[in-house]
Structure formats: C-alpha cells, structure tokens
Short mmCIF file of C-alpha atoms and ligand atoms in Angstrom, two decimals:
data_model
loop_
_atom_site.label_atom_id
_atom_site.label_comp_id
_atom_site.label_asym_id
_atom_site.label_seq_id
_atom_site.Cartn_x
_atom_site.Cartn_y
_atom_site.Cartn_z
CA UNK A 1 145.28 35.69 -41.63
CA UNK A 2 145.11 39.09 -43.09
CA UNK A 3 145.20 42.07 -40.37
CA UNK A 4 145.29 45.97 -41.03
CA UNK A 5 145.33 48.44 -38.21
CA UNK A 6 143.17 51.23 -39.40
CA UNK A 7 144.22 53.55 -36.56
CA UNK A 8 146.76 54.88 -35.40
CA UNK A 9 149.62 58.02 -34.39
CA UNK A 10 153.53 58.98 -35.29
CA UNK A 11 155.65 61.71 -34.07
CA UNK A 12 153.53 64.04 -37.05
CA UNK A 13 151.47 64.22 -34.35
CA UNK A 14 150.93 62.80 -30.78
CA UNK A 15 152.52 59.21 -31.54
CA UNK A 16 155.95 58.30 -29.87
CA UNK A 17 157.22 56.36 -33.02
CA UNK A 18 158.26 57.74 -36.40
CA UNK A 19 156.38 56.60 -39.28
CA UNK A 20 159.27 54.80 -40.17
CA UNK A 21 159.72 53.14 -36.91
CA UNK A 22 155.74 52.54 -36.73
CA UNK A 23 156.00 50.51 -40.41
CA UNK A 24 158.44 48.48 -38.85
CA UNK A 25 156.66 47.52 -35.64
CA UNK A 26 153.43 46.96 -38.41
CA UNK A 27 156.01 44.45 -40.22
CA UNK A 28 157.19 42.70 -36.70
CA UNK A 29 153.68 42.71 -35.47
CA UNK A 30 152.41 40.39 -38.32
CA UNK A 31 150.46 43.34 -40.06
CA UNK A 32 149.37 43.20 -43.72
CA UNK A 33 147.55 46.45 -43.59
CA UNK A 34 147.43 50.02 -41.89
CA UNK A 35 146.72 53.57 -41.97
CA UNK A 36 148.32 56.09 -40.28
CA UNK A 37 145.72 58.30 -38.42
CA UNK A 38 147.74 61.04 -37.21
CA UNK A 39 145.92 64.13 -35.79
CA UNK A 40 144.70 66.96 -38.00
CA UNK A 41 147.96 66.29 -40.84
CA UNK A 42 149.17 63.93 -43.14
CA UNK A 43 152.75 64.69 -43.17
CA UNK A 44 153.46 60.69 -42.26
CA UNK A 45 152.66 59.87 -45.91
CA UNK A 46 156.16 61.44 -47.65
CA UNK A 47 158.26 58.73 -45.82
CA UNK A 48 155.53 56.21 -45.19
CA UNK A 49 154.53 55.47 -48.62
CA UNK A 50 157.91 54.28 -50.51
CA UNK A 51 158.71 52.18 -46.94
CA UNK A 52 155.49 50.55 -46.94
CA UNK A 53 156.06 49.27 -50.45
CA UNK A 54 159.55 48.03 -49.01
CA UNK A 55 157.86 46.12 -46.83
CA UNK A 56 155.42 45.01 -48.67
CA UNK A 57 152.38 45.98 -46.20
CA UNK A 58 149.32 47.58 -47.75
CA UNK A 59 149.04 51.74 -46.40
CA UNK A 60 145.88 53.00 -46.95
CA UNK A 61 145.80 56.98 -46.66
CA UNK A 62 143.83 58.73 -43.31
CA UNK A 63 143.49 61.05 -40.83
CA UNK A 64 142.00 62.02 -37.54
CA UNK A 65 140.38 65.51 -37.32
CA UNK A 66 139.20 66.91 -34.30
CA UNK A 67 136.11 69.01 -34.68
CA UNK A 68 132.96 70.20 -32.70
CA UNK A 69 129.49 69.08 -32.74
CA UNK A 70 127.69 71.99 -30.99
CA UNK A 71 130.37 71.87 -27.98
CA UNK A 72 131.42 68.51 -28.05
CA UNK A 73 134.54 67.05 -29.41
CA UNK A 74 134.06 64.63 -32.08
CA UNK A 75 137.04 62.98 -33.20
CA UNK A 76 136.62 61.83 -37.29
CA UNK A 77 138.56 59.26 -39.34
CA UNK A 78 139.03 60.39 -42.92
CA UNK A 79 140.19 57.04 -45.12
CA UNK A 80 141.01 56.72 -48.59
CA UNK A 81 141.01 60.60 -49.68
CA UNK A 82 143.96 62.10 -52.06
CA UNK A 83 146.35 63.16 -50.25
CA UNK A 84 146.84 66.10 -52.94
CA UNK A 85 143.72 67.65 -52.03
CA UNK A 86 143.29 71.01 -51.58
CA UNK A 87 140.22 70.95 -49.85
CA UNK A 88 142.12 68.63 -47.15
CA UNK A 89 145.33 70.42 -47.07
CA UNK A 90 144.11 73.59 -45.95
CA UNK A 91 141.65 72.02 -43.32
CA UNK A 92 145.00 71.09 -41.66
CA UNK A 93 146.53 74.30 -42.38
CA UNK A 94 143.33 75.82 -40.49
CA UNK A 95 143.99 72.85 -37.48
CA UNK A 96 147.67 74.43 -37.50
CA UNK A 97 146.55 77.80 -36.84
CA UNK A 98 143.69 77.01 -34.73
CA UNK A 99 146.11 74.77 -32.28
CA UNK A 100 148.63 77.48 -32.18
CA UNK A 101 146.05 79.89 -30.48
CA UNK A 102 144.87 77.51 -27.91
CA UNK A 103 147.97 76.11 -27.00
CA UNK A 104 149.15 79.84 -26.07
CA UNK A 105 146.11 80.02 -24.29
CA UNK A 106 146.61 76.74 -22.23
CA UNK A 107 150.04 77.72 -21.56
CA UNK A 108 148.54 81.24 -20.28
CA UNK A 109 145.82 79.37 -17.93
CA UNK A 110 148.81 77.06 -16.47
CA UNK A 111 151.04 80.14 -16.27
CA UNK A 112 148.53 81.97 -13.94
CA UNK A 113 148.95 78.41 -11.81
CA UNK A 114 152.38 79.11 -11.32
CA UNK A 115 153.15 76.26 -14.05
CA UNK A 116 155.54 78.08 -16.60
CA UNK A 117 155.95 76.48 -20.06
CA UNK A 118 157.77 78.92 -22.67
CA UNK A 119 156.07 78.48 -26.05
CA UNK A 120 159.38 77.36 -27.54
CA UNK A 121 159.63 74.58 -25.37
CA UNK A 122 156.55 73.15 -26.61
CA UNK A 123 157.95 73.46 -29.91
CA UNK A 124 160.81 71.43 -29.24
CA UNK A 125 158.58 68.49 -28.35
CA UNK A 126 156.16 68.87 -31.00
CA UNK A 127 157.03 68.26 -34.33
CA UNK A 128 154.25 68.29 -36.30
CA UNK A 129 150.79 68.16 -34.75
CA UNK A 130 151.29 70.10 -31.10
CA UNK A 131 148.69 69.51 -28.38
CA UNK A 132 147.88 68.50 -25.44
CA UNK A 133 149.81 65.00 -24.99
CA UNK A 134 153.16 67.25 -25.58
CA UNK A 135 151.77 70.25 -22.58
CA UNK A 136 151.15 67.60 -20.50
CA UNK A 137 154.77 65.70 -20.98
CA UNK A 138 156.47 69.05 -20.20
CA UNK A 139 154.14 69.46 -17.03
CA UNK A 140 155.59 65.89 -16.35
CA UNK A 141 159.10 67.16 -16.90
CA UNK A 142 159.04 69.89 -15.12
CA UNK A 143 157.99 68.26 -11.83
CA UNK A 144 154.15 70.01 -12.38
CA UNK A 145 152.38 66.51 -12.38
CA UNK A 146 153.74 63.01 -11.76
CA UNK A 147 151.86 61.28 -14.82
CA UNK A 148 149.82 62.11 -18.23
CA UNK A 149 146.44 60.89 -16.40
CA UNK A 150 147.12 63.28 -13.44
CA UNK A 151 147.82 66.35 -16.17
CA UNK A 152 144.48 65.93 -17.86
CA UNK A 153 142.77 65.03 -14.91
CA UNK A 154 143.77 68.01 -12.86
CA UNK A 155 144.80 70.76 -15.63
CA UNK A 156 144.17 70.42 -19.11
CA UNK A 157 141.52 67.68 -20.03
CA UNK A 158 138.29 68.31 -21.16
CA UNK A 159 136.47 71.60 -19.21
CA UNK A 160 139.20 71.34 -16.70
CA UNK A 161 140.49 74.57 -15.20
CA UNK A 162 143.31 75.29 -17.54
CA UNK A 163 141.37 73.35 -21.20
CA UNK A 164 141.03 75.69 -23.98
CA UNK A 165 138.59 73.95 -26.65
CA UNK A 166 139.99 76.50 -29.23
CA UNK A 167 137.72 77.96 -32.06
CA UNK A 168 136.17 74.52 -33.75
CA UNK A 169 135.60 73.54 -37.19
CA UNK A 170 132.16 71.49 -37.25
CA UNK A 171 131.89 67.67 -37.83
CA UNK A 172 129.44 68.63 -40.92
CA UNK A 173 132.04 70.70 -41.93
CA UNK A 174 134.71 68.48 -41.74
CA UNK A 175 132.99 65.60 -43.54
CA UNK A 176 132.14 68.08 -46.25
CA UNK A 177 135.89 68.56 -46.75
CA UNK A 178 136.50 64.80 -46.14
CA UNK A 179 133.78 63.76 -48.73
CA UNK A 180 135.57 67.13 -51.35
CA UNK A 181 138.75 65.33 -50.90
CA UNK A 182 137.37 61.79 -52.55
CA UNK A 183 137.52 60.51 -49.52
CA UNK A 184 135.10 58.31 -46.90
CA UNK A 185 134.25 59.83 -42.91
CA UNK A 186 134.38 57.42 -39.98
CA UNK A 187 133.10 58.10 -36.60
CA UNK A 188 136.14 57.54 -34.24
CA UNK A 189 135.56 55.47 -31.04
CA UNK A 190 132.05 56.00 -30.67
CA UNK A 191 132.13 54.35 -27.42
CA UNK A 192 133.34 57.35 -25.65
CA UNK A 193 130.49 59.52 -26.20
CA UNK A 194 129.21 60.23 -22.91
CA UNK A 195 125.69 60.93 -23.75
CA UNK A 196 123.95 58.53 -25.94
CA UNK A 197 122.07 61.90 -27.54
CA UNK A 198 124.79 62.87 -29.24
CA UNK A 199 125.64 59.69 -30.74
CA UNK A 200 122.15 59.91 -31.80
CA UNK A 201 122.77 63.42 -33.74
CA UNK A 202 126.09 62.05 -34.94
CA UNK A 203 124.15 59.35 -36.52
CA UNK A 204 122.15 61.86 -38.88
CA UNK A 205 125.22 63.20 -40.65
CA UNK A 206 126.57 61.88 -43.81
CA UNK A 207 129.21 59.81 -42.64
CA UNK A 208 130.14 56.45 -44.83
CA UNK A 209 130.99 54.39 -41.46
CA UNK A 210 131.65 54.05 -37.82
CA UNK A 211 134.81 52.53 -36.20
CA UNK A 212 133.59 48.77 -34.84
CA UNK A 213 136.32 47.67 -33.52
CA UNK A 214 138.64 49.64 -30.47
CA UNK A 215 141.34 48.80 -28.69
CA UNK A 216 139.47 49.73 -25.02
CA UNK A 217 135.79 48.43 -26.13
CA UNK A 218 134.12 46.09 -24.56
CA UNK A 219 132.90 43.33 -26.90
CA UNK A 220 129.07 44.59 -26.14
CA UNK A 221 129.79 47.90 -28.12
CA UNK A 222 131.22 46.14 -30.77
CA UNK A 223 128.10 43.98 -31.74
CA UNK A 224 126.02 47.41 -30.79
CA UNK A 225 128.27 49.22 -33.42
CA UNK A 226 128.19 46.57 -35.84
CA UNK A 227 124.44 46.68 -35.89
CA UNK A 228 124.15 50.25 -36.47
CA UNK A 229 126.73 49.64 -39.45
CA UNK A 230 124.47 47.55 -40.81
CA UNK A 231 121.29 49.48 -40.24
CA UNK A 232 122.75 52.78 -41.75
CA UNK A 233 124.76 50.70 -44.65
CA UNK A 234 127.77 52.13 -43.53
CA UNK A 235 131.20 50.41 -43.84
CA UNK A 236 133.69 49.18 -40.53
CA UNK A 237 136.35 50.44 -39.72
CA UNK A 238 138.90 49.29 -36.66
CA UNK A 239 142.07 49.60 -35.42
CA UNK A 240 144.50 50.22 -31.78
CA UNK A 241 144.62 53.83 -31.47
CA UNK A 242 148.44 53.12 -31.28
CA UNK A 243 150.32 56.16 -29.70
CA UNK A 244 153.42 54.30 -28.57
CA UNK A 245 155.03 54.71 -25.20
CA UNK A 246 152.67 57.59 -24.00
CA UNK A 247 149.80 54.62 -24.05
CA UNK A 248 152.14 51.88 -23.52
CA UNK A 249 149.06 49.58 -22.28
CA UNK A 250 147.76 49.69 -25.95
CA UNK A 251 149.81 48.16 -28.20
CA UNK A 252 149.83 48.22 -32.28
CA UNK A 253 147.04 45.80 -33.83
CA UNK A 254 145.35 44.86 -30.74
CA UNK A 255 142.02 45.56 -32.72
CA UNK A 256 142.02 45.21 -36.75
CA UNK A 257 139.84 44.42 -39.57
CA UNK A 258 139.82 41.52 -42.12
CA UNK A 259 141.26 41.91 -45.34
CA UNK A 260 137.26 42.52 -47.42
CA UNK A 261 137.17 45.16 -44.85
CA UNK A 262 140.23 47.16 -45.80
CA UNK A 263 139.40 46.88 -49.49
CA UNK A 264 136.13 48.20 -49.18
CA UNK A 265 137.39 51.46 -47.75
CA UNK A 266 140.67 51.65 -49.67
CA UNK A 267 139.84 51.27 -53.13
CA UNK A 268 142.50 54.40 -54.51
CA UNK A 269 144.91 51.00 -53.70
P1 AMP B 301 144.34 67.54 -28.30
O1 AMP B 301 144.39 66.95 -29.69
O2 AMP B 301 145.38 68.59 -28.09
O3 AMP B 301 142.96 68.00 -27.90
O4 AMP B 301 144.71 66.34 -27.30
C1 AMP B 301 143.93 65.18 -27.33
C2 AMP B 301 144.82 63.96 -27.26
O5 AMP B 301 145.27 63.84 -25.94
C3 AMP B 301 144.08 62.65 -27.54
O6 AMP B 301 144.16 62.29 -28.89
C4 AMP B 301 144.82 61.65 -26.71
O7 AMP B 301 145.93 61.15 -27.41
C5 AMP B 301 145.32 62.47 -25.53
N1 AMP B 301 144.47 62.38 -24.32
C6 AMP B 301 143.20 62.80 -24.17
N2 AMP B 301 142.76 62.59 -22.91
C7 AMP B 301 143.78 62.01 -22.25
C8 AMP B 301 143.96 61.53 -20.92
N3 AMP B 301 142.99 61.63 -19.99
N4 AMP B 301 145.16 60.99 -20.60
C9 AMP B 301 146.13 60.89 -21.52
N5 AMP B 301 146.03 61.31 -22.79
C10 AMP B 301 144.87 61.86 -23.15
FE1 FE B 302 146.11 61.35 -29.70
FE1 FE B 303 140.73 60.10 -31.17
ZN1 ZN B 304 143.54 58.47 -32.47
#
C-alpha cells in the first residue's frame, strides 16, 4: 500500500536527523512518498533530491512557515512550489532575519533570569533554521531545566515570561508568496487552535487545503477536518510531524496519505 509522509523536520531546521538520514528511515519505514517540511527554509532539497531518486521514494517539495494571524501563530504548509522561486526564497531570507532578532531577545529575557546562553552557542546547535527547540536544548544542557516540556512550559513557550513572538509576517501574506511561488497553502495541524474563532477566520483565506491527518489527533478531528475539506473543495494533506529524537514518542509515518492524495498536490512530479 502506497504511504507518503507529507510532514515532517531535518537538522535545516528543528529535526534531529539529516535529510539524508531522514530518506533512509522513509526507505526502512516502508515509505513511498514524503516531503520534507522543515521550518521557514528549504535547504533539505540540495541533498534530498538526487538521494530520493536513489531510493526510489517519491519527494514532493514543502515547507512550514510560521506566521501571524492578528497575534496568533499559524503554522502553514507550502507543497508543490519551485523551489527556485524568488518570491519564496526571500520569505525565508526575511524568517532568517526575523529569528535572529528574537532569538537575541529570548536569550536577553533568560539572561535577566540568571540563565546565560552566549549567542554563539546557539549557533553551534543550529544549523540552519534556529529557534526555540535549540534555546531550550541548551537550557537542558546547561542544568537550567530538566526536559524540553519543562523549558517551554516555564520559559520560552507561547506568552511565557521569557517568549519573544518576533515581528510576524501575516498568514495572507504568506499564502500570497506561497500561491507567487506556483505553489498550494495547507493549514498545519488545525487541531491545535485553541479557539474555534480563529479557525473560523483561517477558514476565509485562500488556502488550497487543510492537513487531515496528524500524528496527535484524535480520530474525531479527522472526520471534522475531512468534512470541511470537502465543504471548501480543498485538497488533504497528512503526515507525522517527524522531529526525531527531540519528539521521540512520534515516530516517521505514523499518519500519511494514499497515493491519489499525494498526486493531487504534487503534480511538478
Ligand atoms: P519556534 O519555531 O522557534 O517558534 O519554535 C517552535 C517549535 O518548537 C515547534 O515547531 C515545535 O517543534 C517546538 N515546540 C513548540 N512547543 C513545544 C513544547 N511545548 N515542547 C516541546 N517542543 C515544542
Ligand atoms: Fe518544529
Ligand atoms: Fe508546526
Ligand atoms: Zn512541523
């Protein structure tokens, strides 16, 4: 049976595995299909393109931007786009710069806690994308917190005392540059909106589909998010939201979609 896992991270950004290592696990898993989602950048692609046709599993391009939706974080899958795009390059040049100014200013709030983190050390976690995940594994390092769940919950997730949301590029925005790029815009795990208002305002935008299927989602939001697929005629989307050992409980193509799926949103294959 054909299976492609539509989402999910390398070291480019938050991920634990390369995007070489993270083909291989797709080839050991069973996979046919993936796409690497890695936040804000596409850098994955260079090496995972000539692998994948090594191993003979289908990569269709994507990417997860962060952006705001009048102060909420709305995470956005971008499938299918070309990955020469200006439009989409310099959105992640803009991510670049935009993370480098709010990680300084995280590491400021912690340093006022007494936690010090030099900016270089960050760096030499980081390697592509830098966030939060790599802040918090220093904290963990350096004896600040025990675990990731106690760094976000305590220090840096969202609205927490040391959280910087950083300036935001909009969702409308972002799907703008998405859509400029040739490419389709997914709503990423819709089941963690808090408030079902926002999904509601999210739902007006010009997005071309909504991810279905989610590695932590009860089987009740998937029918509810396969209905509104079908309502809008938007397409489906699914896939783990495979970080590697940082989410160890969540491993590579525990959620997937069928092989009409992937073709309908990769059709630059
Ligand atoms: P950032 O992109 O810097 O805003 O960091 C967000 C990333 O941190 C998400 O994509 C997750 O991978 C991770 N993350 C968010 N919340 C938590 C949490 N409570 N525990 C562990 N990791 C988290
Ligand atoms: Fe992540
Ligand atoms: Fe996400
Ligand atoms: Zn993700």
């Amino acid at each position: 049976m054909f299976r492609a896992d539509l989402h999910c991270h390398t070291t480019c950004s938050d991920g634990t595995l390369t995007p070489e290592e993270l083909l291989h696990r797709a080839k050991q898993e069973g996979l046919n299909g993936l796409s690497i989602t890695d936040h804000d950048t596409v850098a994955a692609y260079k090496a995972a393109i000539p692998l994948a046709a090594t191993l003979e599993i289908l990569l269709g391009v994507g990417v997860e931007f962060s952006s705001i939706l009048r102060d909420t974080s709305i995470h956005i899958l971008g499938y299918d786009f070309d990955l020469e795009s200006p439009a989409i390059l310099t959105l992640c040049q803009r991510h670049k710069k935009r993370r480098q100014v709010r990680n300084q200013r995280i590491l400021e709030r912690l340093s006022r806690l007494s936690m010090l983190i030099h900016e270089e050390e960050l760096l030499a976690v980081g390697k592509g994308t830098v966030g939060r995940p790599h802040i918090a594994e220093i904290m963990m390092k350096k004896g600040y917190v025990r675990t990731m769940k106690e760094a976000f919950d305590l220090y840096i997730g969202d609205g927490k005392p040391c959280f910087d949301p950083g300036e935001g590029i909009s969702s409308e925005e972002t799907i703008w540059i998405i859509h400029q790029g040739g490419g389709k815009a997914f709503i990423a795990h819709p089941h963690i909106l808090k408030h079902q208002n926002k999904l509601k305002e999210l739902l007006k935008l010009p997005f071309d589909g909504i991810e279905c299927y989610y590695s932590r989602s009860l089987p009740g939001n998937e029918s509810r998010f396969l209905r509104i697929a079908k309502e809008k005629g938007w397409l489906i989307s699914g896939g783990s939201d495979f970080h590697g050992d940082i989410k160890a409980h969540v491993p590579l193509g525990c959620s997937w979609v069928d092989e009409a799926c992937f073709h309908q949103i990769f059709q630059r294959l």
